[in-house]
C-alpha angles and dihedrals in degrees: 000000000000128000156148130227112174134167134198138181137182112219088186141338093291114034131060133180133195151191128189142181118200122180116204139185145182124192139239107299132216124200099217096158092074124088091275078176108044105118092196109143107233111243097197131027141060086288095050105157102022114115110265079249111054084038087062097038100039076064097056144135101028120220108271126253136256132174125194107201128189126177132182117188155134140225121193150149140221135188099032095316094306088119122060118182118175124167125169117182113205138191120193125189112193111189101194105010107200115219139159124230139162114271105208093182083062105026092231138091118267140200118238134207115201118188105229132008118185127188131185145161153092138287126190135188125210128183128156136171107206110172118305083344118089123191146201137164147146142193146186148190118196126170102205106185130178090224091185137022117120100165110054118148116241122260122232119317100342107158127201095279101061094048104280115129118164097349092309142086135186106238091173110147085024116132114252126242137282091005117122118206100217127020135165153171152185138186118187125179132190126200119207118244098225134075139210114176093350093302113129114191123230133183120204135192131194123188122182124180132178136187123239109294125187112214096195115088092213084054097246098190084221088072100058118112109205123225116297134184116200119199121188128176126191135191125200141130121216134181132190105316102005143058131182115197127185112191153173122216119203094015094194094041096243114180121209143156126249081193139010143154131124131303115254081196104062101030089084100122100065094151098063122110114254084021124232107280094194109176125184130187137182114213124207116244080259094049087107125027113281138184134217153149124233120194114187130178128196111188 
């Protein structure tokens, strides 16, 4: 059973609050991708000496998902619409949250299935028109937490100490991947009060910032991207069909992952002593300072 129930209602023109209730779900899933045929005895783990592929399949399907999702908010405006607020707070509850990781015991990628999965917290919009300055930002907190998964696997080369006994580890109250817990962003843009040929000059200005993230679901410390901040300006003039920008991405020449974690490939020689450390990343296009000219038309 999935559904949505939602109310709104204006207290006057120009504010409007809201409430919702959304029912989700998501069915029994199969891994089909893994050597499902591969006879190789497993040498760690609760399943050593079982063939890889009875190891994968005795695991399968995993219980299906369901999310139960609530939200409270406004939107509103102010000064003849040259002020917008919105804020929606939310509050998410997964029962078996179904996720893919790495399993190092059986060298191939592996559905999870984690208990129970919340997530809460606030977003807010902000845009304003003050004069020749326009505005517009927007900001959220979410607390994303793994509330309970006992069994994880380990992830490449974690040792007892940092939680891993026999192949597995309990991440439970752990946050969960790729969710940061703060971002935010502004754009402001200020047109120039003075004309020549009908071009009238701007300067903008965009700042994003974003709090550490880990992008491994069994938390490798090797897969957390620290805080980062991103400032770009731009200069330009337009008139009525045309409009020439020159502008610097990554001001400041900040560099940060989009991804990161360690390399299963290249992690052969555990045994070595130290072990392989092997760490790969993929940057984004703004991930250094860059330069560039943009020429639109709009006839």
């Amino acid at each position: 059973m999935t559904g949505r129930a939602s109310l709104q209602y204006r207290l006057t023109d120009d504010v409007m609050v809201f409430g919702g209730y959304a029912r989700g779900y998501k069915g029994l899933a199969y891994d089909l991708t893994s050597t499902l045929t591969t006879r190789s005895l497993l040498t760690a783990g609760p399943l050593k000496g079982f063939p890889i592929a009875d190891a994968i399949a005795a695991k399968q399907p995993i219980p299906a998902e369901t999310v139960n999702s609530y939200e409270l908010g406004f939107k509103s405006t102010f000064f003849e619409r040259r002020l917008t607020w919105n804020v929606t707070a939310f509050d998410e509850e997964f029962q078996g949250f179904q996720a893919q990781s790495r399993d190092e015991v059986t060298g191939q990628n592996v559905l999870n299935s984690i208990g129970k999965v919340t997530s809460r917290g606030v977003e807010t919009e902000l845009a304003a028109v003050i004069g020749d300055f326009t505005l517009s930002s927007g900001g959220a907190y979410d607390r994303s937490v793994m509330e309970r998964f006992p069994n994880a696997t380990c992830f490449t080369l974690q040792t007892v100490a940092q939680g891993c006994v026999n192949s597995q580890q309990d991440l439970s109250g752990k946050p969960l991947f790729n969710a940061p817990k703060w971002n935010f962003s502004a754009n402001g843009q200020y047109d120039v009060p003075v004309t020549y040929h009908n071009w009238r000059p701007f300067v903008t200005g965009t700042i994003r910032w974003q709090s550490q993230v880990v992008f491994n679901l069994l938390q490798d410390p090797d897969s957390v991207q620290k805080a980062y901040s991103l400032f770009d300006l731009a200069l330009g003039a337009q008139d009525e069909h045309w409009k020439l920008t020159v502008f610097c991405n990554n001001v400041f020449d900040k560099s940060y992952a989009l991804t990161r974690g360690r390399t299963g490939v290249f992690n052969i020689s555990q045994t070595a002593n130290p072990p392989t450390d092997a760490i790969n990343w993929t940057p984004a296009r703004d991930s250094v300072r860059y330069f560039g000219i943009r020429l639109g038309a709009n006839f």
